[in-house]
Amino acid sequence: MRIKKRLSIKQILSITWKIDLSMIIFCTIIYYLNLYIFPKFILPIAFPALMGTAIAFFIGFSNNQAYNRWWEARIIWGGLYNDARIWTRTLLAHCNNKNLAEQMILRNIAFVYATAGLLRSEKPDNYLSYCTQEDLARLDLRHNIPNSLLNLQAYDLEQLRQSGAIDGFVFQELHELLINLGSGLGKSERIHYTVFPTTYVFFTEIFIWLFIGLITMSISHNVGNMSIILGWIMGFVFNVIHLNGMRLMDPFKEKFLGVPIYTIARNIEIEILQSLGKTNLPQPLLPINNEYLI
């Protein structure tokens, strides 16, 4: 997630230089085609203006959906943060089996890191340090490690209930927290694995390029070769807004603009270890280049 408010010219160009170059070449081709192939054809400015209005609605809709996905992802991980706190507090305060309670608390750190790795399509090894050898022997590492960790939590929670280490009310509260954690995992996976309709994105991009060509053609007779620059400027505005929305479509995979799930996971780790009285705490993750959190 980006925390710095402004982008430098170098950063803007690093994001847009390919499409900028493509638009300048495209506008140049359109200008000379109109100049030499269709010299008498004058396109009314109202035509591309009307098309630009329609495209603006398309882009506005897709960007709104992209932001909704990003905000929902942030709410989900805020919920995981809160559930981790309550899980820790409840086990420490109401469980008589302190060793198993601590094991289940540490396993929740493993769950958070494993979930972050799943959503980033990575395999972080730091979650393994919060699993015992017994956990690793019971853990299914073949597929969906976070869900396997929740299965271990459910099994041990039942063991606490049967042994009388917790009463029925505490069991019910912890069981609901376990449901919330599983729900957070499932909601995160839904956002991560659901692709925004490809036809919508494809046709929006086609319409933007058609608009660029038409706006260049419609003003070429009035401003000459300046229509190349003006066409590029109009295309730059539409393409950058569209590109910004597309980069928010997967708020977990995108590190520059997405939800900083590793930073949240590290903060959860630090708070839980503090609650357990640990002194050797990991350092918070600092912004990369003082610009964004991962």
C-alpha positions as a printed NumPy array, in Angstrom:
array([[  0.   ,   0.   ,   0.   ],
       [  1.459,   3.324,  -1.042],
       [  1.842,   5.836,   1.799],
       [  3.654,   8.63 ,  -0.062],
       [  1.155,  11.092,  -1.496],
       [  3.011,  12.123,  -4.638],
       [  4.661,  10.334,  -7.534],
       [  7.825,  11.61 ,  -9.167],
       [  8.062,  12.066, -12.936],
       [ 10.405,   9.079, -13.038],
       [  7.873,   6.886, -11.225],
       [  5.056,   8.004, -13.509],
       [  7.124,   7.221, -16.594],
       [  8.169,   3.849, -15.188],
       [  4.475,   2.931, -15.004],
       [  3.196,   4.503, -18.221],
       [  6.141,   4.757, -20.673],
       [  5.11 ,   1.753, -22.759],
       [  1.55 ,   2.909, -23.26 ],
       [  2.737,   6.521, -23.759],
       [  5.028,   5.443, -26.574],
       [  2.275,   3.315, -28.104],
       [ -0.189,   6.219, -28.001],
       [  2.242,   8.671, -29.608],
       [  2.955,   6.225, -32.437],
       [ -0.75 ,   5.521, -32.824],
       [ -1.7  ,   9.22 , -32.882],
       [  1.052,   9.902, -35.422],
       [ -0.258,   7.18 , -37.722],
       [ -3.827,   8.464, -37.412],
       [ -2.725,  12.034, -38.112],
       [ -0.853,  11.19 , -41.313],
       [ -3.581,   8.837, -42.5  ],
       [ -6.076,  11.644, -42.11 ],
       [ -3.697,  14.138, -43.74 ],
       [ -2.793,  12.132, -46.862],
       [ -5.388,   9.363, -47.247],
       [ -8.537,  11.196, -46.128],
       [ -7.643,  14.874, -46.571],
       [-11.229,  15.994, -47.132],
       [-12.755,  14.019, -44.303],
       [-13.587,  16.209, -41.293],
       [-14.915,  14.389, -38.258],
       [-17.223,  16.492, -36.042],
       [-15.794,  16.941, -32.558],
       [-19.156,  15.987, -31.067],
       [-18.662,  12.37 , -32.139],
       [-15.496,  11.585, -30.084],
       [-16.83 ,  13.798, -27.279],
       [-19.935,  11.6  , -27.018],
       [-17.809,   8.468, -27.123],
       [-15.522,   9.877, -24.426],
       [-18.531,  10.367, -22.157],
       [-19.602,   6.754, -22.657],
       [-16.072,   5.481, -21.982],
       [-15.903,   7.576, -18.814],
       [-18.924,   5.671, -17.501],
       [-17.235,   2.347, -18.334],
       [-14.015,   3.338, -16.564],
       [-15.87 ,   4.844, -13.613],
       [-17.796,   1.614, -13.089],
       [-14.704,  -0.605, -13.257],
       [-12.711,   1.69 , -10.951],
       [-15.566,   1.727,  -8.46 ],
       [-15.633,  -2.077,  -8.45 ],
       [-11.849,  -2.158,  -8.065],
       [-11.95 ,   0.148,  -5.055],
       [-14.753,  -1.918,  -3.515],
       [-12.588,  -5.028,  -3.819],
       [ -9.646,  -3.189,  -2.235],
       [-11.742,  -1.839,   0.635],
       [-13.394,  -5.197,   1.284],
       [ -9.935,  -6.802,   1.431],
       [ -8.819,  -4.213,   3.978],
       [-11.94 ,  -4.823,   6.094],
       [-11.299,  -8.578,   6.012],
       [ -7.744,  -8.177,   7.247],
       [ -8.834,  -5.705,   9.875],
       [-11.207,  -8.415,  11.078],
       [ -8.406, -10.999,  11.145],
       [ -6.365,  -8.564,  13.247],
       [ -9.181,  -8.086,  15.759],
       [ -9.966, -11.821,  15.898],
       [ -6.29 , -12.592,  16.591],
       [ -6.347, -10.229,  19.571],
       [ -9.544, -11.705,  21.016],
       [ -8.338, -15.279,  20.388],
       [ -5.146, -14.542,  22.326],
       [ -6.875, -12.69 ,  25.158],
       [ -9.555, -15.351,  25.639],
       [ -7.158, -18.29 ,  25.725],
       [ -4.784, -16.545,  28.126],
       [ -7.569, -15.513,  30.501],
       [ -9.863, -18.559,  30.495],
       [ -7.84 , -21.643,  29.563],
       [ -6.36 , -23.798,  32.335],
       [ -4.058, -25.715,  29.996],
       [ -1.462, -22.97 ,  29.54 ],
       [  0.88 , -24.998,  27.343],
       [ -1.785, -25.926,  24.8  ],
       [ -3.238, -22.4  ,  24.975],
       [  0.137, -20.89 ,  24.071],
       [  0.571, -23.418,  21.287],
       [ -2.814, -22.457,  19.819],
       [ -1.997, -18.752,  20.137],
       [  1.311, -19.161,  18.312],
       [ -0.388, -21.305,  15.698],
       [ -2.632, -18.349,  14.921],
       [  0.473, -16.359,  13.929],
       [  1.343, -19.22 ,  11.593],
       [ -2.181, -19.056,  10.165],
       [ -1.908, -15.32 ,   9.408],
       [  1.469, -15.673,   7.689],
       [  0.361, -18.741,   5.737],
       [ -2.761, -16.879,   4.568],
       [ -0.65 , -13.921,   3.419],
       [  1.642, -16.274,   1.522],
       [ -1.313, -17.99 ,  -0.134],
       [ -2.753, -14.678,  -1.315],
       [  0.635, -13.497,  -2.61 ],
       [  1.281, -16.867,  -4.299],
       [  4.386, -17.241,  -2.146],
       [  5.526, -19.743,   0.46 ],
       [  6.908, -17.857,   3.452],
       [  8.829, -20.148,   5.803],
       [  8.424, -17.975,   8.91 ],
       [  5.068, -19.536,   9.771],
       [  6.81 , -22.89 ,  10.331],
       [  8.644, -21.517,  13.372],
       [  5.304, -21.125,  15.165],
       [  4.324, -24.749,  14.61 ],
       [  5.515, -27.571,  16.842],
       [  6.934, -30.789,  15.442],
       [  3.631, -32.405,  16.296],
       [  1.814, -29.71 ,  14.304],
       [  4.049, -30.27 ,  11.293],
       [  3.425, -33.994,  11.472],
       [ -0.346, -33.445,  11.477],
       [ -0.339, -30.54 ,   9.001],
       [ -1.3  , -31.17 ,   5.379],
       [  1.297, -29.183,   3.424],
       [  0.017, -30.248,   0.009],
       [ -2.799, -27.741,  -0.375],
       [ -4.216, -24.716,   1.463],
       [ -1.99 , -24.636,   4.519],
       [ -4.067, -21.928,   6.309],
       [ -7.147, -24.147,   6.233],
       [ -5.097, -27.084,   7.545],
       [ -3.923, -24.898,  10.426],
       [ -7.527, -24.036,  11.257],
       [ -8.329, -27.76 ,  11.291],
       [ -5.618, -28.23 ,  13.929],
       [ -7.077, -25.352,  15.923],
       [-10.533, -26.92 ,  15.814],
       [ -9.177, -30.292,  16.961],
       [ -7.252, -28.787,  19.889],
       [-10.199, -26.599,  20.844],
       [-12.32 , -29.731,  21.172],
       [ -9.57 , -31.297,  23.28 ],
       [ -9.706, -28.309,  25.635],
       [-13.479, -28.689,  25.969],
       [-13.371, -32.413,  26.614],
       [-10.587, -32.086,  29.181],
       [-12.433, -29.341,  31.039],
       [ -9.686, -26.757,  30.47 ],
       [-12.367, -24.334,  29.245],
       [-16.067, -24.126,  30.031],
       [-18.903, -24.199,  27.534],
       [-19.23 , -20.428,  27.228],
       [-15.536, -19.949,  26.462],
       [-15.669, -22.856,  24.012],
       [-18.57 , -21.197,  22.193],
       [-16.712, -17.884,  21.982],
       [-13.531, -19.502,  20.68 ],
       [-15.527, -21.603,  18.243],
       [-17.144, -18.453,  16.818],
       [-13.711, -16.839,  16.504],
       [-12.519, -19.911,  14.616],
       [-15.496, -19.538,  12.277],
       [-14.59 , -15.874,  11.756],
       [-10.994, -16.777,  10.905],
       [-12.182, -19.361,   8.399],
       [-14.624, -16.84 ,   6.961],
       [-11.819, -14.286,   6.593],
       [ -9.728, -16.861,   4.752],
       [-12.607, -17.76 ,   2.455],
       [-13.485, -14.139,   1.68 ],
       [ -9.851, -13.357,   0.911],
       [ -9.673, -16.337,  -1.435],
       [-12.885, -15.229,  -3.151],
       [-11.39 , -11.83 ,  -3.951],
       [ -8.038, -13.313,  -4.952],
       [ -9.369, -16.031,  -7.25 ],
       [-12.313, -14.144,  -8.795],
       [-11.133, -12.495, -11.999],
       [-12.822,  -9.275, -13.091],
       [-14.834, -10.014, -16.274],
       [-12.222, -10.094, -19.031],
       [-14.62 ,  -9.008, -21.772],
       [-15.423,  -5.84 , -19.837],
       [-11.751,  -4.949, -19.485],
       [-10.965,  -5.903, -23.08 ],
       [-13.709,  -3.815, -24.663],
       [-12.985,  -0.848, -22.395],
       [ -9.384,  -0.832, -23.63 ],
       [-10.531,  -1.148, -27.263],
       [-12.928,   1.779, -26.837],
       [-10.195,   3.939, -25.28 ],
       [ -7.928,   3.38 , -28.28 ],
       [-10.793,   4.068, -30.68 ],
       [-11.497,   7.305, -28.807],
       [ -7.834,   8.349, -29.054],
       [ -7.868,   7.814, -32.808],
       [-11.124,   9.7  , -33.298],
       [-10.125,  12.68 , -31.147],
       [ -6.822,  12.963, -33.03 ],
       [ -8.643,  12.819, -36.363],
       [-11.314,  15.348, -35.392],
       [ -8.874,  18.096, -34.344],
       [ -6.115,  17.486, -36.907],
       [ -7.567,  20.002, -39.423],
       [ -7.686,  22.725, -36.768],
       [ -4.404,  22.33 , -34.917],
       [ -2.233,  20.398, -37.382],
       [  0.414,  18.095, -35.961],
       [ -0.369,  19.342, -32.457],
       [ -3.266,  16.894, -32.654],
       [ -0.7  ,  14.143, -31.993],
       [  0.203,  15.669, -28.633],
       [ -3.383,  16.535, -27.748],
       [ -4.535,  13.036, -28.681],
       [ -1.82 ,  11.582, -26.474],
       [ -2.863,  13.815, -23.555],
       [ -6.483,  12.702, -23.815],
       [ -5.396,   9.077, -24.092],
       [ -3.029,   9.482, -21.148],
       [ -5.854,  10.635, -18.896],
       [ -8.19 ,   7.772, -19.823],
       [ -5.52 ,   5.071, -19.828],
       [ -3.955,   6.083, -16.503],
       [ -7.332,   6.173, -14.746],
       [ -8.185,   2.785, -16.226],
       [ -4.754,   1.37 , -15.355],
       [ -5.047,   2.603, -11.777],
       [ -8.316,   0.721, -11.368],
       [ -6.93 ,  -2.455, -12.912],
       [ -4.039,  -2.477, -10.446],
       [ -6.524,  -2.453,  -7.561],
       [ -8.459,  -5.437,  -8.919],
       [ -6.281,  -7.894,  -6.993],
       [ -5.625,  -6.037,  -3.725],
       [ -3.587,  -8.921,  -2.295],
       [ -1.223,  -9.581,  -5.184],
       [ -0.435,  -5.932,  -5.938],
       [  2.215,  -4.746,  -3.457],
       [  2.521,  -1.115,  -4.556],
       [ -1.169,  -0.232,  -4.198],
       [ -2.633,  -3.316,  -2.556],
       [ -3.45 ,  -4.184,   1.043],
       [ -0.199,  -4.509,   3.079],
       [ -0.947,  -8.01 ,   4.351],
       [  2.638,  -8.842,   5.354],
       [  2.841,  -5.63 ,   7.372],
       [ -0.462,  -6.47 ,   9.083],
       [  0.765, -10.024,   9.721],
       [  3.96 ,  -8.697,  11.32 ],
       [  1.966,  -6.325,  13.555],
       [ -0.259,  -9.227,  14.64 ],
       [  2.852, -11.284,  15.375],
       [  4.375,  -8.539,  17.535],
       [  1.187,  -7.939,  19.532],
       [  0.628, -11.635,  20.203],
       [  4.21 , -12.191,  21.316],
       [  3.942,  -9.184,  23.629],
       [  0.766, -10.648,  25.129],
       [  2.669, -13.884,  25.791],
       [  5.407, -11.954,  27.566],
       [  8.075, -12.628,  24.956],
       [ 11.016, -10.229,  24.912],
       [ 12.751, -11.147,  21.658],
       [ 10.271,  -9.405,  19.343],
       [ 10.648,  -9.008,  15.584],
       [ 10.955,  -5.502,  14.185],
       [  7.95 ,  -3.904,  12.439],
       [  8.152,  -3.892,   8.654],
       [  9.222,  -0.448,   7.473],
       [  7.977,   1.196,   4.255],
       [  9.957,   0.221,   1.174],
       [ 11.96 ,   3.304,   0.113],
       [  9.671,   5.291,   2.458],
       [  6.977,   4.918,  -0.198],
       [  4.821,   1.831,   0.335],
       [  4.106,  -1.026,   2.738],
       [  4.099,  -4.638,   1.615]])
